PDB file of C-alpha atoms in Angstrom:
ATOM      1  CA  MET A   1     -13.187 -21.774 -15.543  1.00  0.00           C
ATOM      2  CA  ILE A   2     -10.621 -19.785 -17.741  1.00  0.00           C
ATOM      3  CA  ASP A   3      -7.194 -21.300 -18.096  1.00  0.00           C
ATOM      4  CA  ALA A   4      -4.466 -19.114 -16.565  1.00  0.00           C
ATOM      5  CA  VAL A   5      -2.731 -16.966 -19.044  1.00  0.00           C
ATOM      6  CA  THR A   6       0.421 -14.902 -18.501  1.00  0.00           C
ATOM      7  CA  ASP A   7       0.325 -12.017 -20.927  1.00  0.00           C
ATOM      8  CA  SER A   8      -1.645  -8.772 -21.345  1.00  0.00           C
ATOM      9  CA  GLY A   9      -2.792  -9.215 -24.983  1.00  0.00           C
ATOM     10  CA  PRO A  10      -6.193  -8.234 -26.182  1.00  0.00           C
ATOM     11  CA  ASP A  11      -7.652 -11.728 -25.748  1.00  0.00           C
ATOM     12  CA  THR A  12      -6.489 -11.953 -22.195  1.00  0.00           C
ATOM     13  CA  ILE A  13      -7.846  -8.539 -21.264  1.00  0.00           C
ATOM     14  CA  SER A  14     -11.154  -9.465 -22.977  1.00  0.00           C
ATOM     15  CA  ALA A  15     -11.329 -12.472 -20.719  1.00  0.00           C
ATOM     16  CA  LEU A  16     -10.598 -10.264 -17.709  1.00  0.00           C
ATOM     17  CA  ALA A  17     -13.293  -7.872 -18.781  1.00  0.00           C
ATOM     18  CA  ALA A  18     -15.753 -10.690 -19.112  1.00  0.00           C
ATOM     19  CA  LEU A  19     -15.024 -11.810 -15.516  1.00  0.00           C
ATOM     20  CA  VAL A  20     -15.306  -8.169 -14.098  1.00  0.00           C
ATOM     21  CA  ALA A  21     -18.405  -7.055 -16.120  1.00  0.00           C
ATOM     22  CA  ASP A  22     -20.778  -9.065 -13.966  1.00  0.00           C
ATOM     23  CA  GLY A  23     -19.853  -7.100 -10.845  1.00  0.00           C
ATOM     24  CA  ASP A  24     -19.570  -8.132  -7.075  1.00  0.00           C
ATOM     25  CA  VAL A  25     -15.767  -7.871  -7.483  1.00  0.00           C
ATOM     26  CA  VAL A  26     -13.477  -7.492  -4.550  1.00  0.00           C
ATOM     27  CA  VAL A  27     -10.111  -5.875  -5.284  1.00  0.00           C
ATOM     28  CA  LEU A  28      -7.022  -6.863  -3.291  1.00  0.00           C
ATOM     29  CA  SER A  29      -4.159  -4.388  -4.143  1.00  0.00           C
ATOM     30  CA  GLY A  30      -0.442  -4.452  -3.356  1.00  0.00           C
ATOM     31  CA  ALA A  31       2.620  -2.420  -3.735  1.00  0.00           C
ATOM     32  CA  GLY A  32       2.933  -3.013  -7.459  1.00  0.00           C
ATOM     33  CA  LEU A  33      -0.142  -0.870  -8.100  1.00  0.00           C
ATOM     34  CA  SER A  34       1.818   2.172  -6.742  1.00  0.00           C
ATOM     35  CA  THR A  35       5.107   1.837  -8.537  1.00  0.00           C
ATOM     36  CA  GLU A  36       3.866   3.958 -11.443  1.00  0.00           C
ATOM     37  CA  SER A  37       3.363   6.729  -8.881  1.00  0.00           C
ATOM     38  CA  GLY A  38       7.069   6.518  -7.941  1.00  0.00           C
ATOM     39  CA  ILE A  39       6.746   4.487  -4.787  1.00  0.00           C
ATOM     40  CA  PRO A  40       9.048   1.388  -4.830  1.00  0.00           C
ATOM     41  CA  ASP A  41       7.650  -2.039  -4.204  1.00  0.00           C
ATOM     42  CA  TYR A  42       9.029  -4.602  -1.786  1.00  0.00           C
ATOM     43  CA  ARG A  43      10.069  -7.532  -4.143  1.00  0.00           C
ATOM     44  CA  GLY A  44       9.743  -6.351  -7.782  1.00  0.00           C
ATOM     45  CA  PRO A  45      12.519  -4.502  -9.734  1.00  0.00           C
ATOM     46  CA  SER A  46      11.949  -1.223  -7.952  1.00  0.00           C
ATOM     47  CA  GLY A  47      12.519  -2.770  -4.561  1.00  0.00           C
ATOM     48  CA  ALA A  48      15.664  -4.672  -5.508  1.00  0.00           C
ATOM     49  CA  THR A  49      18.039  -1.776  -4.522  1.00  0.00           C
ATOM     50  CA  ARG A  50      16.985  -1.661  -0.888  1.00  0.00           C
ATOM     51  CA  ARG A  51      20.060  -1.543   1.337  1.00  0.00           C
ATOM     52  CA  SER A  52      18.352  -2.155   4.822  1.00  0.00           C
ATOM     53  CA  ALA A  53      15.743  -4.536   6.059  1.00  0.00           C
ATOM     54  CA  PRO A  54      12.315  -3.190   6.845  1.00  0.00           C
ATOM     55  CA  MET A  55      11.787  -2.209  10.498  1.00  0.00           C
ATOM     56  CA  THR A  56      10.120  -4.736  12.649  1.00  0.00           C
ATOM     57  CA  TYR A  57       7.683  -3.973  15.417  1.00  0.00           C
ATOM     58  CA  GLN A  58       9.917  -5.670  18.024  1.00  0.00           C
ATOM     59  CA  THR A  59      12.871  -3.669  17.034  1.00  0.00           C
ATOM     60  CA  PHE A  60      10.966  -0.327  16.878  1.00  0.00           C
ATOM     61  CA  THR A  61       9.504  -0.749  20.427  1.00  0.00           C
ATOM     62  CA  GLY A  62      12.485  -2.358  22.018  1.00  0.00           C
ATOM     63  CA  ASP A  63      15.464  -0.394  20.667  1.00  0.00           C
ATOM     64  CA  PRO A  64      15.552   3.397  21.099  1.00  0.00           C
ATOM     65  CA  GLY A  65      18.558   3.635  18.695  1.00  0.00           C
ATOM     66  CA  ALA A  66      16.655   1.734  16.024  1.00  0.00           C
ATOM     67  CA  ARG A  67      13.616   3.978  16.650  1.00  0.00           C
ATOM     68  CA  ARG A  68      15.720   7.129  16.106  1.00  0.00           C
ATOM     69  CA  ARG A  69      17.133   5.529  12.830  1.00  0.00           C
ATOM     70  CA  TYR A  70      13.621   4.753  11.660  1.00  0.00           C
ATOM     71  CA  TRP A  71      12.250   8.236  12.299  1.00  0.00           C
ATOM     72  CA  ALA A  72      15.197   9.893  10.707  1.00  0.00           C
ATOM     73  CA  ARG A  73      14.752   7.803   7.581  1.00  0.00           C
ATOM     74  CA  SER A  74      10.979   8.104   7.549  1.00  0.00           C
ATOM     75  CA  HIS A  75      11.066  11.822   8.052  1.00  0.00           C
ATOM     76  CA  LEU A  76      12.653  12.232   4.714  1.00  0.00           C
ATOM     77  CA  GLY A  77      10.932   9.284   2.995  1.00  0.00           C
ATOM     78  CA  TRP A  78       7.506  10.695   3.926  1.00  0.00           C
ATOM     79  CA  ARG A  79       8.038  13.487   1.483  1.00  0.00           C
ATOM     80  CA  THR A  80       8.230  11.049  -1.333  1.00  0.00           C
ATOM     81  CA  VAL A  81       4.937   9.505  -0.329  1.00  0.00           C
ATOM     82  CA  ALA A  82       3.222  12.888   0.359  1.00  0.00           C
ATOM     83  CA  ARG A  83       4.313  14.030  -3.194  1.00  0.00           C
ATOM     84  CA  ALA A  84       3.084  10.879  -4.920  1.00  0.00           C
ATOM     85  CA  ARG A  85      -0.031  11.200  -7.137  1.00  0.00           C
ATOM     86  CA  ALA A  86      -2.603   8.513  -7.822  1.00  0.00           C
ATOM     87  CA  ASN A  87      -1.754   6.868 -11.246  1.00  0.00           C
ATOM     88  CA  ALA A  88      -3.911   5.425 -14.025  1.00  0.00           C
ATOM     89  CA  GLY A  89      -4.242   2.170 -12.179  1.00  0.00           C
ATOM     90  CA  HIS A  90      -5.746   3.820  -9.049  1.00  0.00           C
ATOM     91  CA  HIS A  91      -8.048   5.903 -11.163  1.00  0.00           C
ATOM     92  CA  ALA A  92      -9.203   2.852 -13.027  1.00  0.00           C
ATOM     93  CA  VAL A  93     -10.060   1.057  -9.796  1.00  0.00           C
ATOM     94  CA  ALA A  94     -12.105   4.083  -8.642  1.00  0.00           C
ATOM     95  CA  GLN A  95     -13.871   4.159 -12.001  1.00  0.00           C
ATOM     96  CA  LEU A  96     -14.748   0.442 -11.618  1.00  0.00           C
ATOM     97  CA  GLN A  97     -16.247   1.273  -8.183  1.00  0.00           C
ATOM     98  CA  ARG A  98     -18.228   4.219  -9.657  1.00  0.00           C
ATOM     99  CA  LEU A  99     -19.622   1.823 -12.277  1.00  0.00           C
ATOM    100  CA  GLY A 100     -20.975  -0.304  -9.462  1.00  0.00           C
ATOM    101  CA  LEU A 101     -18.789  -3.290 -10.325  1.00  0.00           C
ATOM    102  CA  LEU A 102     -16.900  -3.499  -6.983  1.00  0.00           C
ATOM    103  CA  ARG A 103     -18.221  -4.906  -3.797  1.00  0.00           C
ATOM    104  CA  GLY A 104     -15.080  -3.642  -1.974  1.00  0.00           C
ATOM    105  CA  ILE A 105     -11.482  -2.735  -2.005  1.00  0.00           C
ATOM    106  CA  VAL A 106      -8.841  -4.158   0.302  1.00  0.00           C
ATOM    107  CA  THR A 107      -5.407  -2.665   0.011  1.00  0.00           C
ATOM    108  CA  GLN A 108      -2.027  -3.835   1.487  1.00  0.00           C
ATOM    109  CA  ASN A 109      -0.686  -0.392   0.612  1.00  0.00           C
ATOM    110  CA  VAL A 110      -0.216   2.365   3.125  1.00  0.00           C
ATOM    111  CA  ASP A 111       0.062   5.359   0.741  1.00  0.00           C
ATOM    112  CA  GLY A 112      -3.601   6.457   0.540  1.00  0.00           C
ATOM    113  CA  LEU A 113      -3.480   6.594  -3.281  1.00  0.00           C
ATOM    114  CA  HIS A 114      -6.794   4.706  -3.725  1.00  0.00           C
ATOM    115  CA  GLN A 115      -8.579   7.376  -1.814  1.00  0.00           C
ATOM    116  CA  ALA A 116      -6.654  10.063  -3.720  1.00  0.00           C
ATOM    117  CA  ALA A 117      -8.087   8.681  -6.886  1.00  0.00           C
ATOM    118  CA  GLY A 118     -11.651   8.912  -5.487  1.00  0.00           C
ATOM    119  CA  ALA A 119     -12.193   5.332  -4.184  1.00  0.00           C
ATOM    120  CA  ARG A 120     -14.456   5.068  -1.144  1.00  0.00           C
ATOM    121  CA  ASP A 121     -14.605   2.697   1.903  1.00  0.00           C
ATOM    122  CA  VAL A 122     -11.198   1.239   1.276  1.00  0.00           C
ATOM    123  CA  ILE A 123     -10.060  -1.371   3.948  1.00  0.00           C
ATOM    124  CA  GLU A 124      -6.366  -0.280   4.650  1.00  0.00           C
ATOM    125  CA  LEU A 125      -5.220  -3.769   5.860  1.00  0.00           C
ATOM    126  CA  HIS A 126      -1.837  -2.492   6.990  1.00  0.00           C
ATOM    127  CA  GLY A 127      -2.838   1.066   8.011  1.00  0.00           C
ATOM    128  CA  SER A 128      -1.859   4.425   6.647  1.00  0.00           C
ATOM    129  CA  LEU A 129       1.407   6.423   6.631  1.00  0.00           C
ATOM    130  CA  GLY A 130      -0.754   9.495   6.870  1.00  0.00           C
ATOM    131  CA  ARG A 131      -1.492   8.858  10.494  1.00  0.00           C
ATOM    132  CA  VAL A 132       0.611   8.586  13.594  1.00  0.00           C
ATOM    133  CA  VAL A 133      -0.380   6.880  16.747  1.00  0.00           C
ATOM    134  CA  CYS A 134       0.953   7.050  20.423  1.00  0.00           C
ATOM    135  CA  LEU A 135       1.676   3.622  21.655  1.00  0.00           C
ATOM    136  CA  HIS A 136       1.081   4.730  25.227  1.00  0.00           C
ATOM    137  CA  CYS A 137      -2.204   6.683  25.101  1.00  0.00           C
ATOM    138  CA  GLY A 138      -3.472   5.877  21.668  1.00  0.00           C
ATOM    139  CA  ASP A 139      -3.756   9.431  20.571  1.00  0.00           C
ATOM    140  CA  LEU A 140      -3.874   9.832  16.750  1.00  0.00           C
ATOM    141  CA  LEU A 141      -2.476  12.757  14.796  1.00  0.00           C
ATOM    142  CA  SER A 142      -1.883  13.458  11.064  1.00  0.00           C
ATOM    143  CA  ARG A 143       1.467  12.788   9.602  1.00  0.00           C
ATOM    144  CA  ASP A 144       1.539  16.374   8.249  1.00  0.00           C
ATOM    145  CA  GLU A 145       1.300  17.652  11.819  1.00  0.00           C
ATOM    146  CA  LEU A 146       4.116  15.441  12.991  1.00  0.00           C
ATOM    147  CA  ASP A 147       6.207  16.416   9.854  1.00  0.00           C
ATOM    148  CA  LEU A 148       5.940  20.078  11.009  1.00  0.00           C
ATOM    149  CA  ARG A 149       7.030  19.211  14.483  1.00  0.00           C
ATOM    150  CA  LEU A 150       9.930  17.212  13.206  1.00  0.00           C
ATOM    151  CA  ARG A 151      11.006  20.011  10.780  1.00  0.00           C
ATOM    152  CA  GLN A 152      10.985  22.456  13.686  1.00  0.00           C
ATOM    153  CA  ALA A 153      13.020  20.072  15.872  1.00  0.00           C
ATOM    154  CA  ASN A 154      15.530  19.432  12.954  1.00  0.00           C
ATOM    155  CA  PRO A 155      15.789  22.710  11.034  1.00  0.00           C
ATOM    156  CA  ARG A 156      19.153  21.850   9.514  1.00  0.00           C
ATOM    157  CA  PHE A 157      18.594  18.152   8.837  1.00  0.00           C
ATOM    158  CA  ASP A 158      19.479  17.916   5.123  1.00  0.00           C
ATOM    159  CA  ALA A 159      20.861  14.384   5.010  1.00  0.00           C
ATOM    160  CA  ARG A 160      21.795  12.864   1.717  1.00  0.00           C
ATOM    161  CA  ILE A 161      19.210  10.200   0.706  1.00  0.00           C
ATOM    162  CA  VAL A 162      20.861   6.885  -0.447  1.00  0.00           C
ATOM    163  CA  GLY A 163      17.588   5.258  -1.473  1.00  0.00           C
ATOM    164  CA  VAL A 164      13.817   5.342  -1.095  1.00  0.00           C
ATOM    165  CA  ASN A 165      11.916   2.331   0.174  1.00  0.00           C
ATOM    166  CA  ALA A 166       8.358   0.964  -0.191  1.00  0.00           C
ATOM    167  CA  ASP A 167       7.367   1.525   3.373  1.00  0.00           C
ATOM    168  CA  GLY A 168       7.970   5.210   3.359  1.00  0.00           C
ATOM    169  CA  ASP A 169      11.493   5.399   4.702  1.00  0.00           C
ATOM    170  CA  VAL A 170      14.879   5.995   2.987  1.00  0.00           C
ATOM    171  CA  ASP A 171      18.381   4.791   3.485  1.00  0.00           C
ATOM    172  CA  LEU A 172      20.762   7.258   5.172  1.00  0.00           C
ATOM    173  CA  ARG A 173      24.364   7.317   6.374  1.00  0.00           C
ATOM    174  CA  ASP A 174      24.825   6.472  10.112  1.00  0.00           C
ATOM    175  CA  GLY A 175      26.310   9.930  10.863  1.00  0.00           C
ATOM    176  CA  ASP A 176      23.202  11.650   9.579  1.00  0.00           C
ATOM    177  CA  VAL A 177      20.986   9.503  11.813  1.00  0.00           C
ATOM    178  CA  GLU A 178      22.987  10.465  14.879  1.00  0.00           C
ATOM    179  CA  ARG A 179      22.160  14.182  14.295  1.00  0.00           C
ATOM    180  CA  PHE A 180      18.412  13.587  14.194  1.00  0.00           C
ATOM    181  CA  ARG A 181      16.142  14.722  17.017  1.00  0.00           C
ATOM    182  CA  MET A 182      12.962  12.777  17.736  1.00  0.00           C
ATOM    183  CA  VAL A 183       9.778  14.167  19.245  1.00  0.00           C
ATOM    184  CA  ASP A 184       7.293  12.409  21.475  1.00  0.00           C
ATOM    185  CA  CYS A 185       3.536  12.531  22.162  1.00  0.00           C
ATOM    186  CA  GLN A 186       2.084  15.923  23.315  1.00  0.00           C
ATOM    187  CA  VAL A 187      -0.909  14.328  24.943  1.00  0.00           C
ATOM    188  CA  CYS A 188       1.113  12.102  27.302  1.00  0.00           C
ATOM    189  CA  PRO A 189       4.754  13.496  27.306  1.00  0.00           C
ATOM    190  CA  GLY A 190       7.271  10.819  26.789  1.00  0.00           C
ATOM    191  CA  GLY A 191       4.804   8.631  24.815  1.00  0.00           C
ATOM    192  CA  THR A 192       6.314   6.749  21.871  1.00  0.00           C
ATOM    193  CA  LEU A 193       5.023   7.744  18.454  1.00  0.00           C
ATOM    194  CA  LYS A 194       4.671   5.279  15.672  1.00  0.00           C
ATOM    195  CA  PRO A 195       3.323   5.474  12.123  1.00  0.00           C
ATOM    196  CA  ASP A 196      -0.252   3.994  12.148  1.00  0.00           C
ATOM    197  CA  VAL A 197       0.931   1.112   9.986  1.00  0.00           C
ATOM    198  CA  VAL A 198       1.424  -2.584  10.604  1.00  0.00           C
ATOM    199  CA  PHE A 199       5.128  -3.260  10.838  1.00  0.00           C
ATOM    200  CA  PHE A 200       6.768  -6.653   9.927  1.00  0.00           C
ATOM    201  CA  GLY A 201       6.225  -8.812  12.996  1.00  0.00           C
ATOM    202  CA  GLU A 202       3.083  -6.952  14.094  1.00  0.00           C
ATOM    203  CA  THR A 203      -0.379  -8.449  13.900  1.00  0.00           C
ATOM    204  CA  VAL A 204      -3.004  -6.970  11.603  1.00  0.00           C
ATOM    205  CA  PRO A 205      -5.950  -5.828  13.708  1.00  0.00           C
ATOM    206  CA  ALA A 206      -8.561  -8.678  13.873  1.00  0.00           C
ATOM    207  CA  ASP A 207     -11.432  -6.451  12.844  1.00  0.00           C
ATOM    208  CA  ARG A 208      -9.733  -5.456   9.503  1.00  0.00           C
ATOM    209  CA  VAL A 209      -9.006  -9.030   8.736  1.00  0.00           C
ATOM    210  CA  GLN A 210     -12.604 -10.181   9.522  1.00  0.00           C
ATOM    211  CA  ALA A 211     -14.043  -7.310   7.349  1.00  0.00           C
ATOM    212  CA  SER A 212     -11.724  -8.269   4.485  1.00  0.00           C
ATOM    213  CA  PHE A 213     -12.668 -11.955   4.794  1.00  0.00           C
ATOM    214  CA  SER A 214     -16.356 -11.063   4.838  1.00  0.00           C
ATOM    215  CA  LEU A 215     -15.932  -9.076   1.591  1.00  0.00           C
ATOM    216  CA  VAL A 216     -14.077 -11.978  -0.076  1.00  0.00           C
ATOM    217  CA  GLU A 217     -16.573 -14.542   1.030  1.00  0.00           C
ATOM    218  CA  ARG A 218     -19.485 -12.600  -0.586  1.00  0.00           C
ATOM    219  CA  ALA A 219     -17.535 -11.809  -3.805  1.00  0.00           C
ATOM    220  CA  ARG A 220     -18.223 -13.243  -7.174  1.00  0.00           C
ATOM    221  CA  LEU A 221     -14.591 -12.468  -8.121  1.00  0.00           C
ATOM    222  CA  LEU A 222     -11.493 -11.682  -6.291  1.00  0.00           C
ATOM    223  CA  LEU A 223      -9.214  -9.393  -8.386  1.00  0.00           C
ATOM    224  CA  VAL A 224      -5.633  -9.215  -7.173  1.00  0.00           C
ATOM    225  CA  LEU A 225      -3.750  -6.147  -8.424  1.00  0.00           C
ATOM    226  CA  GLY A 226       0.044  -5.618  -8.064  1.00  0.00           C
ATOM    227  CA  SER A 227       0.720  -8.073  -5.239  1.00  0.00           C
ATOM    228  CA  SER A 228       3.275 -10.850  -5.320  1.00  0.00           C
ATOM    229  CA  LEU A 229       1.247 -12.645  -2.584  1.00  0.00           C
ATOM    230  CA  THR A 230       4.489 -13.559  -0.982  1.00  0.00           C
ATOM    231  CA  VAL A 231       3.339 -13.051   2.613  1.00  0.00           C
ATOM    232  CA  MET A 232       0.285 -14.606   4.176  1.00  0.00           C
ATOM    233  CA  SER A 233      -1.247 -11.204   5.003  1.00  0.00           C
ATOM    234  CA  GLY A 234      -2.591 -11.098   1.422  1.00  0.00           C
ATOM    235  CA  ARG A 235      -2.357 -14.575   0.292  1.00  0.00           C
ATOM    236  CA  ARG A 236      -4.848 -15.827   2.851  1.00  0.00           C
ATOM    237  CA  PHE A 237      -7.668 -14.075   0.905  1.00  0.00           C
ATOM    238  CA  VAL A 238      -6.710 -15.860  -2.253  1.00  0.00           C
ATOM    239  CA  LEU A 239      -6.630 -19.210  -0.326  1.00  0.00           C
ATOM    240  CA  ARG A 240     -10.147 -18.474   1.192  1.00  0.00           C
ATOM    241  CA  ALA A 241     -11.509 -17.587  -2.235  1.00  0.00           C
ATOM    242  CA  ALA A 242     -10.072 -20.748  -3.851  1.00  0.00           C
ATOM    243  CA  LYS A 243     -11.471 -22.908  -0.990  1.00  0.00           C
ATOM    244  CA  LEU A 244     -14.955 -21.440  -1.560  1.00  0.00           C
ATOM    245  CA  GLY A 245     -14.823 -21.780  -5.305  1.00  0.00           C
ATOM    246  CA  ILE A 246     -14.667 -18.031  -5.953  1.00  0.00           C
ATOM    247  CA  PRO A 247     -12.677 -17.264  -9.181  1.00  0.00           C
ATOM    248  CA  VAL A 248      -9.444 -15.344  -8.741  1.00  0.00           C
ATOM    249  CA  ALA A 249      -7.907 -13.061 -11.357  1.00  0.00           C
ATOM    250  CA  ILE A 250      -4.404 -11.606 -10.921  1.00  0.00           C
ATOM    251  CA  VAL A 251      -2.881  -8.602 -12.649  1.00  0.00           C
ATOM    252  CA  ASN A 252       0.794  -8.245 -11.773  1.00  0.00           C
ATOM    253  CA  GLN A 253       4.199  -7.811 -13.345  1.00  0.00           C
ATOM    254  CA  GLY A 254       5.832 -11.191 -12.746  1.00  0.00           C
ATOM    255  CA  ALA A 255       4.654 -14.333 -11.226  1.00  0.00           C
ATOM    256  CA  THR A 256       2.906 -14.542  -7.830  1.00  0.00           C
ATOM    257  CA  ARG A 257       2.517 -17.138  -5.120  1.00  0.00           C
ATOM    258  CA  GLY A 258      -1.207 -17.166  -5.937  1.00  0.00           C
ATOM    259  CA  ASP A 259      -0.992 -18.017  -9.618  1.00  0.00           C
ATOM    260  CA  ARG A 260      -1.832 -21.651  -9.095  1.00  0.00           C
ATOM    261  CA  TYR A 261      -5.244 -20.627  -7.651  1.00  0.00           C
ATOM    262  CA  ALA A 262      -5.993 -18.110 -10.407  1.00  0.00           C
ATOM    263  CA  ALA A 263      -8.654 -18.548 -13.110  1.00  0.00           C
ATOM    264  CA  LEU A 264      -6.799 -15.832 -15.080  1.00  0.00           C
ATOM    265  CA  THR A 265      -3.463 -14.113 -14.691  1.00  0.00           C
ATOM    266  CA  VAL A 266      -2.346 -11.018 -16.669  1.00  0.00           C
ATOM    267  CA  ASP A 267       1.305 -10.083 -16.720  1.00  0.00           C
ATOM    268  CA  GLY A 268       1.736  -6.452 -17.686  1.00  0.00           C
ATOM    269  CA  PRO A 269       1.866  -2.773 -16.581  1.00  0.00           C
ATOM    270  CA  LEU A 270      -1.074  -2.189 -14.200  1.00  0.00           C
ATOM    271  CA  GLY A 271      -1.781   1.345 -15.423  1.00  0.00           C
ATOM    272  CA  SER A 272      -2.315   0.388 -19.050  1.00  0.00           C
ATOM    273  CA  VAL A 273      -3.961  -2.985 -18.375  1.00  0.00           C
ATOM    274  CA  LEU A 274      -6.531  -1.430 -15.954  1.00  0.00           C
ATOM    275  CA  THR A 275      -7.257   1.448 -18.171  1.00  0.00           C
ATOM    276  CA  GLU A 276      -8.009  -0.873 -20.997  1.00  0.00           C
ATOM    277  CA  LEU A 277     -10.100  -3.005 -18.652  1.00  0.00           C
ATOM    278  CA  VAL A 278     -12.230  -0.037 -17.887  1.00  0.00           C
ATOM    279  CA  ARG A 279     -12.658   0.881 -21.519  1.00  0.00           C
ATOM    280  CA  ARG A 280     -13.943  -2.635 -22.213  1.00  0.00           C
ATOM    281  CA  VAL A 281     -16.469  -2.758 -19.401  1.00  0.00           C
ATOM    282  CA  ASP A 282     -17.549   0.847 -19.934  1.00  0.00           C
ATOM    283  CA  PRO A 283     -17.083   1.687 -23.665  1.00  0.00           C
ATOM    284  CA  PRO A 284     -18.233   5.310 -23.221  1.00  0.00           C
ATOM    285  CA  ALA A 285     -15.462   5.978 -20.644  1.00  0.00           C
ATOM    286  CA  THR A 286     -12.752   8.278 -21.914  1.00  0.00           C
ATOM    287  CA  ALA A 287      -9.074   8.128 -20.977  1.00  0.00           C
ATOM    288  CA  SER A 288      -9.466  11.334 -19.126  1.00  0.00           C
ATOM    289  CA  ALA A 289     -12.244   9.912 -16.949  1.00  0.00           C
ATOM    290  CA  VAL A 290      -9.970   7.094 -15.923  1.00  0.00           C
ATOM    291  CA  ALA A 291      -6.674   8.984 -15.635  1.00  0.00           C
ATOM    292  CA  GLY A 292      -8.138  11.779 -13.651  1.00  0.00           C
ATOM    293  CA  PRO A 293      -7.678  15.472 -14.052  1.00  0.00           C
ATOM    294  CA  ALA A 294      -4.131  16.457 -14.953  1.00  0.00           C
ATOM    295  CA  GLY A 295      -2.035  17.546 -12.004  1.00  0.00           C
ATOM    296  CA  ALA A 296      -4.775  16.705  -9.524  1.00  0.00           C
ATOM    297  CA  ALA A 297      -3.493  16.911  -6.005  1.00  0.00           C
ATOM    298  CA  ARG A 298      -3.769  14.114  -3.596  1.00  0.00           C
TER     299      ARG A 298
END
């Protein structure tokens, strides 16, 4: 067992590389992995300026006014997510997978950036902002398709964005929200559309949870990347690993609620830490192989 360390110096990264190099690693990623792509997190420095509380499932389904407010904010916020590009941390994770060192990837993020970097078979614990579901008939459509419909319904909606949030919405003035026109399901007219993500107060689908537990239980190492582990949705996997005696390593900027269970903690920028990790487990790898082609589209 390696004593927990809270820096990103060469000795610490060497210790991390020694843990990862033997393979069978399961990655659990959180919002902190995507901050270098310009997407704010929930509880770190980039999430500190949020003016409004995240939407809950109960409010979204039970309050038409709140639903309009969400879609007005999310309509503009989606553009930030859609423009985001996978960063060096995402590319490093994909490279670790190509090297055969990962048993699986579980992400709490809803931005699709793991897949944009080339990762495969990612369990999206909380769903994806790139999809929209009808709560009445279950029809799925792409967010790009809905974006086009909303643009057509709101050709002059040019509200001033007050702030961008981690869950793909923005803060707007109340007067701007009142001007926004929603659209409904085209398969069952009147059906309520919702991003295919797990809202606060909503239950993560049982099959995703079980698939994630199965990966963790067969892992040799659980590697947590960019998650504060504040909510049980992610922390439960750390608890399960600890109960089974599976080592846990955490790379994050700042302390987490899982640090007490970690064999190793690394406090530092995820892009640079993970790029260096790949270099150490795969010496021939070049920076370009990890960072991906310049200007690559999602």
